[in-house]
Amino acid sequence: RTIIPNGFSIRKIELSDFEDVKIVLAGLTTVGPITLCTYETILNYWNSVKLMNKPSEYAYNTSVIIDDHTHTVAAIGTIFVEQKIIHDGGLVGHIEDIAVNSDYRGQKLGKLIIDYLSEQGEKLGCYKVILDCDVKNVGFYEKCNYNQAGIEMQTRF
Ligand code: ACO
């Protein structure tokens, strides 16, 4: 099991995390002018999508690491569980939108969130967990026990 260091806790994302989540995700990419109302609609949507064979479990699982002293979000990450036809109706976990608040980098919180999400994927029955990342983060993911497999392709609109 993933060990949470003293002074931090990890839990599912909540409505009250809105302001902190925008700040942490801005360290990853452009967040845009999202409103609290839209954020709430997204969390409600995520909570409406359940796993086909495990109706008490969610397809979208976004977790935050909280600094227990300041009650702020130190890191965030998501595992999305995809239902496939192949591999006997198998499940693939997709790790997405990982970010550690810049004040908290270098304290192993990035590795903690990846370990936690990977363990969640295994518990939910995924036969593999995959992610796309920039070349500059390959070393980080290798430290998290991920190996390079394939090449990301994209078309943008
Ligand atoms: N390259 C090589 N090694 C790295 C890197 C890197 N870019 N970043 C961290 N490491 C190493 C650390 O030195 C440490 O090694 P050690 O165990 O030997 O001491 C190990 O990886 C774990 O590092 P953490 O302290 O857990 O990393 P941190 O908490 O700083 O988080 C992260 C790393 C998430 C990449 C952070 O820098 C960040 O938020 N960056 C901006 C957003 C971003 O790029 N997110 C990832 C996008 S990819 C995706 O979302 C699927």
mmCIF file of C-alpha atoms and ligand atoms in Angstrom:
data_model
loop_
_atom_site.group_PDB
_atom_site.id
_atom_site.type_symbol
_atom_site.label_atom_id
_atom_site.label_comp_id
_atom_site.label_asym_id
_atom_site.label_seq_id
_atom_site.Cartn_x
_atom_site.Cartn_y
_atom_site.Cartn_z
ATOM 1 C CA ARG A 1 0.000 0.000 0.000
ATOM 2 C CA THR A 2 1.073 3.582 -0.711
ATOM 3 C CA ILE A 3 2.476 5.247 2.435
ATOM 4 C CA ILE A 4 1.307 8.848 2.978
ATOM 5 C CA PRO A 5 4.044 10.975 4.642
ATOM 6 C CA ASN A 6 3.324 12.813 7.915
ATOM 7 C CA GLY A 7 1.648 16.177 7.413
ATOM 8 C CA PHE A 8 -0.179 15.168 4.228
ATOM 9 C CA SER A 9 -3.367 13.334 3.386
ATOM 10 C CA ILE A 10 -4.859 12.090 0.143
ATOM 11 C CA ARG A 11 -8.528 12.114 -0.826
ATOM 12 C CA LYS A 12 -10.968 12.441 -3.685
ATOM 13 C CA ILE A 13 -11.338 15.916 -5.231
ATOM 14 C CA GLU A 14 -14.111 18.079 -3.674
ATOM 15 C CA LEU A 15 -16.092 21.176 -4.632
ATOM 16 C CA SER A 16 -14.202 23.210 -1.991
ATOM 17 C CA ASP A 17 -10.877 22.511 -3.779
ATOM 18 C CA PHE A 18 -11.862 24.763 -6.720
ATOM 19 C CA GLU A 19 -9.446 27.691 -6.168
ATOM 20 C CA ASP A 20 -6.492 25.448 -5.231
ATOM 21 C CA VAL A 21 -7.116 23.074 -8.135
ATOM 22 C CA LYS A 22 -6.955 25.964 -10.630
ATOM 23 C CA ILE A 23 -3.599 27.067 -9.163
ATOM 24 C CA VAL A 24 -2.054 23.574 -9.173
ATOM 25 C CA LEU A 25 -3.265 22.721 -12.691
ATOM 26 C CA ALA A 26 -1.927 26.061 -13.984
ATOM 27 C CA GLY A 27 1.510 24.530 -13.321
ATOM 28 C CA LEU A 28 0.674 21.900 -15.955
ATOM 29 C CA THR A 29 -1.151 23.837 -18.684
ATOM 30 C CA THR A 30 -3.711 26.554 -19.474
ATOM 31 C CA VAL A 31 -6.777 26.144 -17.255
ATOM 32 C CA GLY A 32 -8.872 28.938 -18.775
ATOM 33 C CA PRO A 33 -11.640 30.997 -17.129
ATOM 34 C CA ILE A 34 -13.608 28.078 -15.666
ATOM 35 C CA THR A 35 -16.415 29.024 -13.244
ATOM 36 C CA LEU A 36 -17.284 27.284 -9.978
ATOM 37 C CA CYS A 37 -20.577 26.303 -11.603
ATOM 38 C CA THR A 38 -18.829 24.541 -14.514
ATOM 39 C CA TYR A 39 -16.371 22.883 -12.105
ATOM 40 C CA GLU A 40 -19.320 21.558 -10.070
ATOM 41 C CA THR A 41 -21.019 20.276 -13.223
ATOM 42 C CA ILE A 42 -17.817 18.415 -14.176
ATOM 43 C CA LEU A 43 -17.462 16.807 -10.721
ATOM 44 C CA ASN A 44 -21.125 15.762 -10.869
ATOM 45 C CA TYR A 45 -20.607 14.299 -14.358
ATOM 46 C CA TRP A 46 -17.517 12.379 -13.195
ATOM 47 C CA ASN A 47 -19.539 10.996 -10.281
ATOM 48 C CA SER A 48 -22.272 9.820 -12.673
ATOM 49 C CA VAL A 49 -20.012 7.482 -14.702
ATOM 50 C CA LYS A 50 -19.679 4.096 -12.961
ATOM 51 C CA LEU A 51 -17.761 0.969 -13.953
ATOM 52 C CA MET A 52 -19.934 -1.495 -15.918
ATOM 53 C CA ASN A 53 -19.180 -4.493 -13.680
ATOM 54 C CA LYS A 54 -18.576 -2.574 -10.429
ATOM 55 C CA PRO A 55 -21.438 -0.077 -10.079
ATOM 56 C CA SER A 56 -20.082 1.248 -6.786
ATOM 57 C CA GLU A 57 -16.820 2.323 -8.465
ATOM 58 C CA TYR A 58 -16.141 5.326 -10.694
ATOM 59 C CA ALA A 59 -14.536 5.602 -14.130
ATOM 60 C CA TYR A 60 -13.157 9.087 -13.341
ATOM 61 C CA ASN A 61 -11.037 9.139 -10.196
ATOM 62 C CA THR A 62 -9.348 12.450 -9.402
ATOM 63 C CA SER A 63 -7.414 12.663 -6.139
ATOM 64 C CA VAL A 64 -5.656 15.489 -4.341
ATOM 65 C CA ILE A 65 -2.821 15.486 -1.808
ATOM 66 C CA ILE A 66 -3.622 17.961 0.977
ATOM 67 C CA ASP A 67 -1.085 19.763 3.179
ATOM 68 C CA ASP A 68 -2.692 19.131 6.583
ATOM 69 C CA HIS A 69 -1.192 22.309 8.096
ATOM 70 C CA THR A 70 -2.358 24.787 5.446
ATOM 71 C CA HIS A 71 -5.322 22.716 4.163
ATOM 72 C CA THR A 72 -4.242 23.492 0.603
ATOM 73 C CA VAL A 73 -3.884 21.226 -2.428
ATOM 74 C CA ALA A 74 -0.221 20.221 -2.867
ATOM 75 C CA ALA A 75 -0.776 17.842 -5.807
ATOM 76 C CA ILE A 76 -3.462 16.467 -8.088
ATOM 77 C CA GLY A 77 -3.902 13.549 -10.491
ATOM 78 C CA THR A 78 -6.535 11.481 -12.269
ATOM 79 C CA ILE A 79 -6.958 7.857 -13.307
ATOM 80 C CA PHE A 80 -9.690 7.278 -15.884
ATOM 81 C CA VAL A 81 -10.755 3.631 -16.222
ATOM 82 C CA GLU A 82 -11.722 2.669 -19.767
ATOM 83 C CA GLN A 83 -13.993 -0.317 -20.545
ATOM 84 C CA LYS A 84 -12.683 -2.265 -23.561
ATOM 85 C CA ILE A 85 -13.995 -5.098 -25.747
ATOM 86 C CA ILE A 86 -10.527 -6.611 -26.215
ATOM 87 C CA HIS A 87 -8.785 -8.630 -23.511
ATOM 88 C CA ASP A 88 -12.063 -10.257 -22.571
ATOM 89 C CA GLY A 89 -13.777 -6.940 -21.854
ATOM 90 C CA GLY A 90 -10.711 -5.667 -20.022
ATOM 91 C CA LEU A 91 -10.108 -2.340 -18.292
ATOM 92 C CA VAL A 92 -7.276 0.088 -19.052
ATOM 93 C CA GLY A 93 -6.340 2.866 -16.631
ATOM 94 C CA HIS A 94 -5.299 6.225 -18.094
ATOM 95 C CA ILE A 95 -3.322 8.518 -15.799
ATOM 96 C CA GLU A 96 -4.005 12.155 -16.685
ATOM 97 C CA ASP A 97 -3.314 15.702 -15.531
ATOM 98 C CA ILE A 98 -0.645 15.164 -12.894
ATOM 99 C CA ALA A 99 0.629 18.317 -11.205
ATOM 100 C CA VAL A 100 2.444 19.150 -7.987
ATOM 101 C CA ASN A 101 2.163 22.731 -6.715
ATOM 102 C CA SER A 102 5.521 24.411 -7.470
ATOM 103 C CA ASP A 103 6.116 25.064 -3.720
ATOM 104 C CA TYR A 104 5.867 21.321 -3.041
ATOM 105 C CA ARG A 105 7.977 19.819 -5.847
ATOM 106 C CA GLY A 106 10.962 17.635 -4.991
ATOM 107 C CA GLN A 107 9.297 16.142 -1.884
ATOM 108 C CA LYS A 108 8.222 12.873 -3.545
ATOM 109 C CA LEU A 109 4.575 14.005 -3.739
ATOM 110 C CA GLY A 110 4.567 13.429 -7.514
ATOM 111 C CA LYS A 111 5.677 9.841 -6.976
ATOM 112 C CA LEU A 112 3.108 9.509 -4.184
ATOM 113 C CA ILE A 113 0.193 10.521 -6.408
ATOM 114 C CA ILE A 114 1.374 8.192 -9.211
ATOM 115 C CA ASP A 115 1.787 5.278 -6.769
ATOM 116 C CA TYR A 116 -1.669 5.976 -5.345
ATOM 117 C CA LEU A 117 -3.405 6.220 -8.734
ATOM 118 C CA SER A 118 -1.577 3.120 -10.057
ATOM 119 C CA GLU A 119 -2.675 1.131 -6.992
ATOM 120 C CA GLN A 120 -6.234 2.373 -7.524
ATOM 121 C CA GLY A 121 -6.055 1.138 -11.148
ATOM 122 C CA GLU A 122 -4.839 -2.281 -10.034
ATOM 123 C CA LYS A 123 -7.569 -2.543 -7.373
ATOM 124 C CA LEU A 124 -10.246 -1.564 -9.904
ATOM 125 C CA GLY A 125 -9.074 -4.456 -12.114
ATOM 126 C CA CYS A 126 -7.089 -2.688 -14.858
ATOM 127 C CA TYR A 127 -4.747 -5.007 -16.766
ATOM 128 C CA LYS A 128 -2.469 -2.012 -17.439
ATOM 129 C CA VAL A 129 -2.189 1.690 -16.654
ATOM 130 C CA ILE A 130 -0.802 4.046 -19.308
ATOM 131 C CA LEU A 131 -0.028 7.749 -19.656
ATOM 132 C CA ASP A 132 1.412 10.284 -22.101
ATOM 133 C CA CYS A 133 4.135 12.669 -21.023
ATOM 134 C CA ASP A 134 6.723 15.143 -22.243
ATOM 135 C CA VAL A 135 10.250 13.796 -22.893
ATOM 136 C CA LYS A 136 11.492 15.907 -19.957
ATOM 137 C CA ASN A 137 9.350 13.872 -17.524
ATOM 138 C CA VAL A 138 10.475 10.397 -18.691
ATOM 139 C CA GLY A 139 12.984 10.161 -15.816
ATOM 140 C CA PHE A 140 10.266 11.004 -13.282
ATOM 141 C CA TYR A 141 7.925 8.282 -14.584
ATOM 142 C CA GLU A 142 10.772 5.756 -14.680
ATOM 143 C CA LYS A 143 11.288 6.477 -10.958
ATOM 144 C CA CYS A 144 7.570 5.650 -10.585
ATOM 145 C CA ASN A 145 8.116 2.214 -12.250
ATOM 146 C CA TYR A 146 6.705 3.153 -15.665
ATOM 147 C CA ASN A 147 8.563 2.064 -18.835
ATOM 148 C CA GLN A 148 8.500 3.690 -22.240
ATOM 149 C CA ALA A 149 6.093 1.800 -24.531
ATOM 150 C CA GLY A 150 5.001 3.244 -27.889
ATOM 151 C CA ILE A 151 4.909 6.815 -29.123
ATOM 152 C CA GLU A 152 2.129 9.368 -28.595
ATOM 153 C CA MET A 153 0.465 10.608 -31.801
ATOM 154 C CA GLN A 154 -2.035 13.462 -31.965
ATOM 155 C CA THR A 155 -4.062 15.641 -34.272
ATOM 156 C CA ARG A 156 -5.133 18.988 -32.840
ATOM 157 C CA PHE A 157 -8.239 21.076 -33.545
HETATM 158 N N1 ACO B 1 13.192 14.148 -14.694
HETATM 159 C C1 ACO B 1 13.870 13.151 -14.068
HETATM 160 N N2 ACO B 1 13.638 12.828 -12.746
HETATM 161 C C2 ACO B 1 12.714 13.545 -12.088
HETATM 162 C C3 ACO B 1 11.982 14.599 -12.690
HETATM 163 C C4 ACO B 1 12.239 14.881 -14.065
HETATM 164 N N3 ACO B 1 11.567 15.845 -14.736
HETATM 165 N N4 ACO B 1 11.118 15.110 -11.776
HETATM 166 C C5 ACO B 1 11.324 14.401 -10.646
HETATM 167 N N5 ACO B 1 12.279 13.464 -10.832
HETATM 168 C C6 ACO B 1 12.761 12.463 -9.880
HETATM 169 C C7 ACO B 1 13.107 13.055 -8.519
HETATM 170 O O1 ACO B 1 14.446 13.515 -8.470
HETATM 171 C C8 ACO B 1 12.877 11.858 -7.590
HETATM 172 O O2 ACO B 1 13.984 10.977 -7.701
HETATM 173 P P1 ACO B 1 14.608 10.251 -6.392
HETATM 174 O O3 ACO B 1 13.501 9.353 -5.863
HETATM 175 O O4 ACO B 1 15.783 9.504 -6.914
HETATM 176 O O5 ACO B 1 14.949 11.335 -5.416
HETATM 177 C C9 ACO B 1 11.681 11.143 -8.248
HETATM 178 O O6 ACO B 1 11.695 11.551 -9.640
HETATM 179 C C10 ACO B 1 10.339 11.510 -7.621
HETATM 180 O O7 ACO B 1 10.184 12.914 -7.744
HETATM 181 P P2 ACO B 1 9.052 13.729 -6.932
HETATM 182 O O8 ACO B 1 9.673 14.506 -5.822
HETATM 183 O O9 ACO B 1 7.947 12.806 -6.567
HETATM 184 O O10 ACO B 1 8.590 14.737 -8.086
HETATM 185 P P3 ACO B 1 7.674 16.033 -7.885
HETATM 186 O O11 ACO B 1 6.842 15.928 -6.666
HETATM 187 O O12 ACO B 1 8.548 17.230 -7.987
HETATM 188 O O13 ACO B 1 6.686 15.940 -9.145
HETATM 189 C C11 ACO B 1 6.215 16.464 -11.431
HETATM 190 C C12 ACO B 1 7.177 15.763 -10.455
HETATM 191 C C13 ACO B 1 4.800 15.922 -11.262
HETATM 192 C C14 ACO B 1 6.693 16.191 -12.857
HETATM 193 C C15 ACO B 1 6.258 17.993 -11.090
HETATM 194 O O14 ACO B 1 7.536 18.497 -11.406
HETATM 195 C C16 ACO B 1 5.213 18.836 -11.828
HETATM 196 O O15 ACO B 1 4.097 19.005 -11.334
HETATM 197 N N6 ACO B 1 5.568 19.395 -13.008
HETATM 198 C C17 ACO B 1 4.686 20.278 -13.782
HETATM 199 C C18 ACO B 1 3.480 19.558 -14.356
HETATM 200 C C19 ACO B 1 3.843 18.306 -15.133
HETATM 201 O O16 ACO B 1 4.749 18.278 -15.957
HETATM 202 N N7 ACO B 1 3.089 17.203 -14.863
HETATM 203 C C20 ACO B 1 3.245 15.906 -15.524
HETATM 204 C C21 ACO B 1 2.475 15.918 -16.799
HETATM 205 S S1 ACO B 1 2.331 14.294 -17.566
HETATM 206 C C22 ACO B 1 0.768 13.723 -17.139
HETATM 207 O O17 ACO B 1 0.002 14.437 -16.579
HETATM 208 C C23 ACO B 1 0.399 12.289 -17.427
#
